[in-house]
GROMACS .gro file of C-alpha atoms in nm:
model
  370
    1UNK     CA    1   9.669  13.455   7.518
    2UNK     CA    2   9.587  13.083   7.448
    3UNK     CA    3   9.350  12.934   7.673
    4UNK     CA    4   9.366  12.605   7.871
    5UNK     CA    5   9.134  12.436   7.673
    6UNK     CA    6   9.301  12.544   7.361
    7UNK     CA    7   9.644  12.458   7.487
    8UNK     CA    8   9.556  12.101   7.563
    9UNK     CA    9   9.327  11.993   7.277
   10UNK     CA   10   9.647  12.176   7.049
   11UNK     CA   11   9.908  11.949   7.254
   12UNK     CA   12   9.675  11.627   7.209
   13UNK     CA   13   9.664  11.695   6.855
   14UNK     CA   14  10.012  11.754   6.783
   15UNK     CA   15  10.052  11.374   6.947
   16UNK     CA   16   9.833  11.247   6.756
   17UNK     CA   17   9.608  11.121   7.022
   18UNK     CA   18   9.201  11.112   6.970
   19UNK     CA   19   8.956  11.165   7.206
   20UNK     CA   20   8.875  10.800   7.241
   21UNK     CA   21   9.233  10.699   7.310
   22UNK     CA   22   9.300  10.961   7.572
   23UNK     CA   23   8.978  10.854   7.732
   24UNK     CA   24   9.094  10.489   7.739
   25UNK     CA   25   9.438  10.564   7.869
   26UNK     CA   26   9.336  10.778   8.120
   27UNK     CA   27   8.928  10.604   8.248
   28UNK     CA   28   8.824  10.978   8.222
   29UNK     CA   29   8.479  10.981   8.060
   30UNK     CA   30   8.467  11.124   7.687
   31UNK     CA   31   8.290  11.398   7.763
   32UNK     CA   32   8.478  11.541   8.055
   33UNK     CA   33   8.773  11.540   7.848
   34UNK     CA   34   8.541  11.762   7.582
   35UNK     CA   35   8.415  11.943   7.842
   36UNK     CA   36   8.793  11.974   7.956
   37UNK     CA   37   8.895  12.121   7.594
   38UNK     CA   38   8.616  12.348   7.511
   39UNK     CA   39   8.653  12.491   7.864
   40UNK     CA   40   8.296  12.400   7.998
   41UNK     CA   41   8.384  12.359   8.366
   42UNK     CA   42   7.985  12.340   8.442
   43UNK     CA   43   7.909  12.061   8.322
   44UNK     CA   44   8.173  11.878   8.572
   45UNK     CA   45   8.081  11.742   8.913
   46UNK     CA   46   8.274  12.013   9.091
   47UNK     CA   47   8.603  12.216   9.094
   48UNK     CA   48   8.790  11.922   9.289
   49UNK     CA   49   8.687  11.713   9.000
   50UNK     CA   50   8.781  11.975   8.712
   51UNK     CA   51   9.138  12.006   8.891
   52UNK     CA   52   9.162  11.640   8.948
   53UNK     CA   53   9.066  11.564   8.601
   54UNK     CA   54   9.311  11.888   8.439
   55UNK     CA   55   9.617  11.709   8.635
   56UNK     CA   56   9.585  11.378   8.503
   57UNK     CA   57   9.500  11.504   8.103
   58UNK     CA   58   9.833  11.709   8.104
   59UNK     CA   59  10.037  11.467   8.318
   60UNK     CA   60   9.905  11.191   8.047
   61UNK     CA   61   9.990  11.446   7.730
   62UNK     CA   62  10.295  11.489   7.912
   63UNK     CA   63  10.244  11.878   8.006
   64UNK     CA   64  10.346  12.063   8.306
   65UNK     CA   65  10.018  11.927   8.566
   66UNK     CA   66  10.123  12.212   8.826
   67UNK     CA   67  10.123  12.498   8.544
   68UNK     CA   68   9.807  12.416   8.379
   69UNK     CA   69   9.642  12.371   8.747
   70UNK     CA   70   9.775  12.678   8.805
   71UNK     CA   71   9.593  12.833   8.535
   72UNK     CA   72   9.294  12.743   8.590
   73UNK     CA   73   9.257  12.855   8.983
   74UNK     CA   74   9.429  13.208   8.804
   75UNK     CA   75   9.146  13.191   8.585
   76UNK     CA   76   8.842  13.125   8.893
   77UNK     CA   77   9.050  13.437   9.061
   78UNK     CA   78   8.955  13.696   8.770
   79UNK     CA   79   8.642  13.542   8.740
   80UNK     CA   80   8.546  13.688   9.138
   81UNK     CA   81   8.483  14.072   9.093
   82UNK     CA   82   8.600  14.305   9.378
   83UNK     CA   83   8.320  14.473   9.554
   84UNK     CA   84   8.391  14.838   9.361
   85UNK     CA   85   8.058  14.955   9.464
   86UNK     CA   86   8.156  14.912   9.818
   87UNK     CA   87   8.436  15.097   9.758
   88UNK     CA   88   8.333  15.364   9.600
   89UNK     CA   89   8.337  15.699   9.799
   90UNK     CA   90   7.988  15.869   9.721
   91UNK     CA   91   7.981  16.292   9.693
   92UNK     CA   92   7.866  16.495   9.968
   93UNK     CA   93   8.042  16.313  10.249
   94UNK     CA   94   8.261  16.539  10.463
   95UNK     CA   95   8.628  16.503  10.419
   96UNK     CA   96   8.648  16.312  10.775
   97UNK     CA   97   8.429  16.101  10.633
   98UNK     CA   98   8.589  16.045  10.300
   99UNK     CA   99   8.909  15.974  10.480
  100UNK     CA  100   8.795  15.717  10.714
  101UNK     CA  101   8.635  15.507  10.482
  102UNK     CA  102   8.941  15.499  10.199
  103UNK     CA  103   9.103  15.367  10.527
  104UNK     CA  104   8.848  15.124  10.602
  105UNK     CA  105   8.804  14.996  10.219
  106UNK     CA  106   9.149  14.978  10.147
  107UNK     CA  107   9.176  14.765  10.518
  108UNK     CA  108   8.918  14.588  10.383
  109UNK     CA  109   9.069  14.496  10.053
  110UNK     CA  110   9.347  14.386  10.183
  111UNK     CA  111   9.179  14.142  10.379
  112UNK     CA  112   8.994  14.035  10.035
  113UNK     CA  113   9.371  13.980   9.876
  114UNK     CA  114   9.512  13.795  10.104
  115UNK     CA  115   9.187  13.579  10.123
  116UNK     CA  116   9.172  13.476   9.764
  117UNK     CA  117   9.512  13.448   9.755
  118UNK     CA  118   9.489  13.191   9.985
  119UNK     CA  119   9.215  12.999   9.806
  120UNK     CA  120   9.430  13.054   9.458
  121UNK     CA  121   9.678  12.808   9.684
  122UNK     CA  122   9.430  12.526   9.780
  123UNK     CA  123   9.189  12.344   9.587
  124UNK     CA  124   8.830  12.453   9.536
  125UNK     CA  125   8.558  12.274   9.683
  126UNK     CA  126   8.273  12.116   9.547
  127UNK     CA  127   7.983  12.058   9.813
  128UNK     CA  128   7.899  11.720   9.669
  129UNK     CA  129   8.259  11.596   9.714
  130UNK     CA  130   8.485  11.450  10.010
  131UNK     CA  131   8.837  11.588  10.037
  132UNK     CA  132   9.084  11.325  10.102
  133UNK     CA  133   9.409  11.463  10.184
  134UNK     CA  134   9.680  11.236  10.045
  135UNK     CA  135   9.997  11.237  10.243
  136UNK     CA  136  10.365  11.203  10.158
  137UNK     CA  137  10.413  10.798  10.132
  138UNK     CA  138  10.748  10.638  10.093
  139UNK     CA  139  10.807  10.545   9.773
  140UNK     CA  140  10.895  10.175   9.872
  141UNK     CA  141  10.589  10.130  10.061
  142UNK     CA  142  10.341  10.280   9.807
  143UNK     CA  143  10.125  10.077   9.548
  144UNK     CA  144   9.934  10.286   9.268
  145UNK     CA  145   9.613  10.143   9.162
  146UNK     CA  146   9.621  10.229   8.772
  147UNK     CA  147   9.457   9.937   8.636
  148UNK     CA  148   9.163   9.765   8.613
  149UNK     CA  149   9.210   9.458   8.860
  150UNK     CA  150   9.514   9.348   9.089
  151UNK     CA  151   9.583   9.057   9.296
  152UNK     CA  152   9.901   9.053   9.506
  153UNK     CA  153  10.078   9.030   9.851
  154UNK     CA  154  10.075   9.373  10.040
  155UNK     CA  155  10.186   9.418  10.396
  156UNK     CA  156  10.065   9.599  10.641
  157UNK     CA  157  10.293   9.887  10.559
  158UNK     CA  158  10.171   9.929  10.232
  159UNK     CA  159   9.978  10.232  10.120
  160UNK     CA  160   9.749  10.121   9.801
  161UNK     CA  161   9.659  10.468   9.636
  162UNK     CA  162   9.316  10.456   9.410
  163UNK     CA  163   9.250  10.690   9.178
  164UNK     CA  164   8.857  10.726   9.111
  165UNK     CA  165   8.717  11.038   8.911
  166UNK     CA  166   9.119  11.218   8.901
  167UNK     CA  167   9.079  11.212   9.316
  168UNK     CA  168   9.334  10.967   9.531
  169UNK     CA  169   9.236  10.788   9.814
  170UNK     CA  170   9.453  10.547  10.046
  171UNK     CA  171   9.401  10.216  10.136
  172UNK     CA  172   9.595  10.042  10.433
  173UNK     CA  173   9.549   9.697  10.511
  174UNK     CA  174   9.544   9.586  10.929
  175UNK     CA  175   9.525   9.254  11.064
  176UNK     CA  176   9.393   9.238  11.426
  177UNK     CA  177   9.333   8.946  11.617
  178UNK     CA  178   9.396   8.727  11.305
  179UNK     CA  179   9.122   8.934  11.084
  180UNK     CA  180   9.209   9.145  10.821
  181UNK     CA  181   9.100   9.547  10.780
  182UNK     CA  182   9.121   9.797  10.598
  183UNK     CA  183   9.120  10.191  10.694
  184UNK     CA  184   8.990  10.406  10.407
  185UNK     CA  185   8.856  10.739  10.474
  186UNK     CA  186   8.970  10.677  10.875
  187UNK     CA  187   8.753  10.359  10.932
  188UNK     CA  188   8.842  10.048  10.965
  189UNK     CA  189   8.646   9.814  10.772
  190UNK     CA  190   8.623   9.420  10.862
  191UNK     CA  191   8.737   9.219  10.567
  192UNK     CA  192   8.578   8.862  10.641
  193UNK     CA  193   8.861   8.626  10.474
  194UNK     CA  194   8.702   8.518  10.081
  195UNK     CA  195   8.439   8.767  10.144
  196UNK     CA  196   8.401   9.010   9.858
  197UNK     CA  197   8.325   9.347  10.014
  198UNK     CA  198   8.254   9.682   9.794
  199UNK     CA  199   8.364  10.044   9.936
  200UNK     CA  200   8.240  10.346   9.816
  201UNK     CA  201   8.578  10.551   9.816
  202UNK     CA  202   8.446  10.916   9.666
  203UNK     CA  203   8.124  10.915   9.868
  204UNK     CA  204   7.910  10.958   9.590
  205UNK     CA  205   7.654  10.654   9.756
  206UNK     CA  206   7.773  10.392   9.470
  207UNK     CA  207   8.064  10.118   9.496
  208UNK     CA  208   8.380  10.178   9.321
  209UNK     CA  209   8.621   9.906   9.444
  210UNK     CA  210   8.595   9.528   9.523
  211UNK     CA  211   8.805   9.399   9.785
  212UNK     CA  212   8.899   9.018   9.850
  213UNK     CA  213   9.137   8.901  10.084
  214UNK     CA  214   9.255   8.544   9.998
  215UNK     CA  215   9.489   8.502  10.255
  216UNK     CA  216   9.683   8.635  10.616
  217UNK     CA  217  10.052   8.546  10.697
  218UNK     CA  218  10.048   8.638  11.080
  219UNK     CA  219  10.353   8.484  11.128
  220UNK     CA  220  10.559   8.741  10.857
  221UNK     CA  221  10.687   9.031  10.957
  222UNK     CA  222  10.543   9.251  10.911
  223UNK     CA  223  10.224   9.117  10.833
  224UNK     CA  224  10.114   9.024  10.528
  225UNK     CA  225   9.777   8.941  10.330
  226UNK     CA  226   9.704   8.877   9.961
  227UNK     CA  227   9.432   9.086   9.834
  228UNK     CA  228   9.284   9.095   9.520
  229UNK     CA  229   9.080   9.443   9.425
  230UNK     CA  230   8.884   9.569   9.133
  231UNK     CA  231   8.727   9.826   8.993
  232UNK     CA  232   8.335   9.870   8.988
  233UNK     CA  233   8.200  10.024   8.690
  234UNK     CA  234   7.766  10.124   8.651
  235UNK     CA  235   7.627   9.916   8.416
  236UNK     CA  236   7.298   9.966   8.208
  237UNK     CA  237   7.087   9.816   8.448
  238UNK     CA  238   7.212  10.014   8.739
  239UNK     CA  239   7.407   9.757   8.894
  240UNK     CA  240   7.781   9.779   8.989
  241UNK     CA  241   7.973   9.542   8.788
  242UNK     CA  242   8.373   9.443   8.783
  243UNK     CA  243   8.526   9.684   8.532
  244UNK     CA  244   8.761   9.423   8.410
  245UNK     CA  245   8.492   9.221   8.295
  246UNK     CA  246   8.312   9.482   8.069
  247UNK     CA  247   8.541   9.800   8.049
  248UNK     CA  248   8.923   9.707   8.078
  249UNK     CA  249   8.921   9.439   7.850
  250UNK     CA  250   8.728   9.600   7.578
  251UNK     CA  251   8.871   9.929   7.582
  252UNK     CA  252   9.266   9.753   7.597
  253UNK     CA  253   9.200   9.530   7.312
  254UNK     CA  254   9.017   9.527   6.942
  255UNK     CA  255   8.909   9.154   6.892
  256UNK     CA  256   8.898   9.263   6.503
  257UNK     CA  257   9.305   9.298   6.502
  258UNK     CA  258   9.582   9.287   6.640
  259UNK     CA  259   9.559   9.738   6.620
  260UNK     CA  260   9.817   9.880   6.793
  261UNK     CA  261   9.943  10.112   7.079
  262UNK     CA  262  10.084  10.434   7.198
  263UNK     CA  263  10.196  10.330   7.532
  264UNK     CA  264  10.494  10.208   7.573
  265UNK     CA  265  10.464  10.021   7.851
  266UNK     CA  266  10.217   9.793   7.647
  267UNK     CA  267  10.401   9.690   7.374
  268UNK     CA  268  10.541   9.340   7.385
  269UNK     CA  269  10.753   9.157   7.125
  270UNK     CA  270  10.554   8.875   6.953
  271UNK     CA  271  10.707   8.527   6.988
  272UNK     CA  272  10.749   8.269   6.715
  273UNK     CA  273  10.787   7.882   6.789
  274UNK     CA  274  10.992   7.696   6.506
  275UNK     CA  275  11.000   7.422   6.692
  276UNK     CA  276  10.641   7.364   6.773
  277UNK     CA  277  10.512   7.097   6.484
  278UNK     CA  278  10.127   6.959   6.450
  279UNK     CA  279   9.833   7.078   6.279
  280UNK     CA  280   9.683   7.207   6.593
  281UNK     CA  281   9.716   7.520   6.780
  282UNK     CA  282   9.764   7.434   7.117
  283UNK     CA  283   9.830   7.625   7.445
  284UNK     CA  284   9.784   7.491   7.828
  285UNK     CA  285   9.640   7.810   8.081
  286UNK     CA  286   9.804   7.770   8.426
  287UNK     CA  287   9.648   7.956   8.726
  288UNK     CA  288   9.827   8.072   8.996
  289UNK     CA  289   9.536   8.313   9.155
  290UNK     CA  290   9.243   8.402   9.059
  291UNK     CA  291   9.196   8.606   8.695
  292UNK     CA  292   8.898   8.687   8.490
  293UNK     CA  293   8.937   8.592   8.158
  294UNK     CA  294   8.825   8.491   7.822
  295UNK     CA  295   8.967   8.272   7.510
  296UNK     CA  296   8.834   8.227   7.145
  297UNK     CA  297   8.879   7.959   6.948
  298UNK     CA  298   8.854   8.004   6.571
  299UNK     CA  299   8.707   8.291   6.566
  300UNK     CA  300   8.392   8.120   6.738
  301UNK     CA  301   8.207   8.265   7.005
  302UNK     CA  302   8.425   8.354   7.306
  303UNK     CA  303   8.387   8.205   7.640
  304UNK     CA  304   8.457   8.376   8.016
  305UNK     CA  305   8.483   8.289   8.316
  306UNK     CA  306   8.651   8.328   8.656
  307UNK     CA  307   8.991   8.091   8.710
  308UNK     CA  308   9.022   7.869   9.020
  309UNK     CA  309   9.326   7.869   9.198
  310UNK     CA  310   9.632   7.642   9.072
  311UNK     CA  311   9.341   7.537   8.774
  312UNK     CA  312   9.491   7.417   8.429
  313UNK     CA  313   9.323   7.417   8.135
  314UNK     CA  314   9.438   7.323   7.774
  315UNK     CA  315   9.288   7.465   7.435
  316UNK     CA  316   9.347   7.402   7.110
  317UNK     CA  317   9.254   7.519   6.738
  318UNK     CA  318   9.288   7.452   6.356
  319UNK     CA  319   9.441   7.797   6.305
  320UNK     CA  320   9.439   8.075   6.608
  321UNK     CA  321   9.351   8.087   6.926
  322UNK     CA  322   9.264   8.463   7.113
  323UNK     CA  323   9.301   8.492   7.478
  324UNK     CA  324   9.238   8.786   7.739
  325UNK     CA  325   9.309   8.794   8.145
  326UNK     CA  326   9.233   9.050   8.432
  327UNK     CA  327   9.562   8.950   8.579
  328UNK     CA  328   9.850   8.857   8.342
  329UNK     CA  329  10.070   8.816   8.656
  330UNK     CA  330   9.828   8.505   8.759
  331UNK     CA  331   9.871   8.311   8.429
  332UNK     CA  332  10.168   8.161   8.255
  333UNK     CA  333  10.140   7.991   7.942
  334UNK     CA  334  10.233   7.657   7.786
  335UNK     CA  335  10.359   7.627   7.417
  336UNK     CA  336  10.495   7.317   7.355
  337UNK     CA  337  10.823   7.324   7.578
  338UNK     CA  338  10.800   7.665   7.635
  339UNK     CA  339  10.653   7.821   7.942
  340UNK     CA  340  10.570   8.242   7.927
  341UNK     CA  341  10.370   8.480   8.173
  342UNK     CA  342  10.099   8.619   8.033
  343UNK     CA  343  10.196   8.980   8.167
  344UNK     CA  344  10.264   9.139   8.482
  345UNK     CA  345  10.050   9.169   8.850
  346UNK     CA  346   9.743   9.358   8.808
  347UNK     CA  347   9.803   9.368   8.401
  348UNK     CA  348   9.509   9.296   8.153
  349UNK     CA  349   9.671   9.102   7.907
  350UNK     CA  350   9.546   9.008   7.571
  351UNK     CA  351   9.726   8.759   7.308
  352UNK     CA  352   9.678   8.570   6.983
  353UNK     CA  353   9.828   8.240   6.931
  354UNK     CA  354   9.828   8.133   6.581
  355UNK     CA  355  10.005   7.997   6.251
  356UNK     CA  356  10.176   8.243   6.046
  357UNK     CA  357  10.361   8.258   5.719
  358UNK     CA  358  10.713   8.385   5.869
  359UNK     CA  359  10.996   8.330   5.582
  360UNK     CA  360  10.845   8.137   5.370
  361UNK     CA  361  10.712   7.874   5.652
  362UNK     CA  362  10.442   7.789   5.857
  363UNK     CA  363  10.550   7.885   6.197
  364UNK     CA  364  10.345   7.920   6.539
  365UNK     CA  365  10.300   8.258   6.642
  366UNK     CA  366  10.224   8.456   6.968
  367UNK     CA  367  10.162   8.829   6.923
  368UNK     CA  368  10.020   9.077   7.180
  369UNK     CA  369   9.612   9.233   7.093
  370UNK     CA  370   9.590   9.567   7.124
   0.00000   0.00000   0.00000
C-alpha cells in the first residue's frame, strides 16, 4: 500500500513542482514539507501542526485534504497497541474466574474502541500548541489572510482568518466608544489609532502579525475601519521583522528575470505602449495607502522604502526600470497617458518597465517579474 509520504512527493512530482516552489506557494518551511514526504512526523512541532501542515500540501497539489488527513490519524490508530497482556487469561484460574474476566476485558475493550475511535475523529494535540476552533463564517463576511501584507476597509462584521504554521485563527475588529479592537483568541485588544501593535496568534511567545488601524468610520453602518496587517517573520538577529519586506518579495520575484509561474492567479499579460515616444523610461508611482516597496533603476542598486499616503513619485531610466510593492491595490501607475494598478488589495506585485524590440520597433514595455 503506498504511503502518505510517498503519495504526495509522487503527486508533486508528476506536477512538476520542486520543493522550493511548493514551499514558496504555500510559507511552509522546506523542511517540514521533507519531513512531510519522507514521513518524519517527529521532527514537527506537534500533531496539530503535522495535520495542519498535511491539509494545506494536498489542498495546494490539489489532492483530496480530508482523505490524506484521514490517513494519517488511521495511521497514529495502528500505531497504539491494545493492551493484549491485559487481556490475556493466564492458566490455573478457575472457570468462574476465566469467565468473569473475558467479560470484564472484552467490557473493557470496548470502552478502548470507542475511545480511539473518537480521537481518530478529532485532531491530536500537541501540548505546546493552542487549539483555536474555527467556526462556520459566512462566506460574504469572511476575509482570508493568504498573503504577505493587506491594507483595506473591513467592518465590524468581518471575520479576517490568518493562517500561521497550517493553523487558522480569527480576527474581528470592534469599535467601542470611538476606539478600535480587536478580539483574537477571546480578548479584546486596544488598537490605539496609527499605533502599530504585534499579536502573537499561535502562542508560541513570538509576534506573527502587525496590526495598524489608519482609520474609524463611526458614522457607517455598520462600522467600519481601515486596517492594514502584516506578517512577522524571525530574522537572523532574533528580531521580528515585516515579512513583506524580506520574505514575500524575494520569494514572489527573481530580480535576475522575468522567470515565470505556476499559479494562475499570478500571471498577468504584459503591456506594450506604441504610443509612448522619448529616450527615457519613465513611470509616475501614485499612493493611495501605505505600501512597502522598492524600484531599480538600470540595473543599479535598488532602493526601499515605506510610501506616504496620496505620495507621488516619478522615475525614470535610459533603458528599464524594476519595481516591487507590498500592496499592488495601493499603487496605480502612470505611463505616459495611461494610468494601470499595480495589482490587487493585499497583492505583492512586481513589474519591469522597459524598451523592447516588439516587430521590428522599439516599443515601451511593461511585463510582470516573477
Amino acid at each position: 500500500m503506498e504511503s502518505i509520504g510517498d503519495k504526495i512527493r509522487k503527486t508533486r512530482e508528476e506536477k512538476g513542482y520542486s520543493i522550493d516552489q511548493v514551499a514558496r506557494d504555500t510559507h511552509i518551511s522546506k523542511r517540514f514539507l521533507e519531513a512531510l514526504e519522507s514521513e518524519n512526523y517527529s521532527s514537527l512541532p506537534g500533531d496539530s501542526y503535522v495535520l495542519g501542515f498535511l491539509r494545506s500540501y494536498s489542498e495546494y497539489l490539489g489532492m483530496n485534504a480530508d482523505e490524506v488527513v484521514q490517513l494519517y490519524r488511521n495511521m497514529k490508530l495502528q500505531e497504539q497497541p491494545a493492551p493484549m497482556n491485559e487481556l490475556i487469561v493466564k492458566n490455573g484460574l478457575s472457570f468462574t474466574s476465566k469467565v468473569s474476566i473475558a467479560a470484564a476485558s472484552g467490557v473493557l475493550l470496548l470502552v478502548l474502541l470507542i475511545i480511539l475511535f473518537r480521537a481518530a475523529s478529532t485532531p491530536l494535540e500537541s501540548e505546546n500548541v493552542v487549539q483555536v476552533q474555527v467556526p462556520a463564517v459566512a462566506s460574504d463576511k469572511l476575509i482570508r489572510m493568504d498573503t504577505a501584507s493587506m491594507v483595506r476597509t473591513f467592518t465590524v462584521e468581518n471575520i479576517i482568518r490568518v493562517p500561521v504554521n497550517g493553523i487558522d485563527t480569527d480576527l474581528n475588529f470592534l469599535i467601542k466608544n470611538d476606539e478600535a479592537f480587536v478580539k483574537v483568541l477571546a480578548q479584546d485588544v486596544l488598537l490605539p489609532l496609527g499605533q502599530e501593535n504585534q499579536l502573537d496568534l499561535n502562542q508560541d511567545g513570538k509576534s506573527d502579525i502587525k496590526i495598524m488601524v489608519q482609520s474609524l468610520d463611526t458614522k457607517a453602518s455598520p462600522n467600519q475601519l481601515v486596517v492594514s496587517l502584516d506578517r512577522l517573520i524571525q530574522s537572523p538577529g532574533g528580531a521580528r521583522t515585516a515579512e513583506l519586506t524580506v520574505a514575500s518579495i524575494a520569494a514572489v520575484s527573481d530580480p535576475a528575470s522575468l522567470g515565470n509561474t505556476r499559479i494562475a492567479s499570478r500571471i498577468k499579460p504584459s503591456q506594450n505602449f506604441p504610443e509612448f515616444s522619448g529616450d527615457k523610461v519613465a513611470v509616475t508611482l501614485v499612493f493611495e495607502g501605505q505600501s512597502f516597496f522598492r524600484y531599480e533603476i538600470d540595473g543599479a542598486k535598488r532602493e526601499e522604502r515605506l510610501s506616504q499616503f496620496e505620495e507621488t513619485l516619478t522615475l525614470s531610466a535610459s533603458s528599464r526600470i524594476r519595481l516591487w510593492f507590498s500592496n499592488g491595490g495601493r499603487v496605480s501607475l502612470r505611463i505616459g497617458s495611461r494610468t494601470l494598478k499595480a495589482g490587487t488589495d493585499g497583492e505583492v506585485a512586481t513589474w519591469q518597465l522597459a524598451w523592447l524590440e516588439i516587430d521590428g520597433q522599439r516599443q515601451l514595455s511593461l511585463a510582470a517579474l516573477y
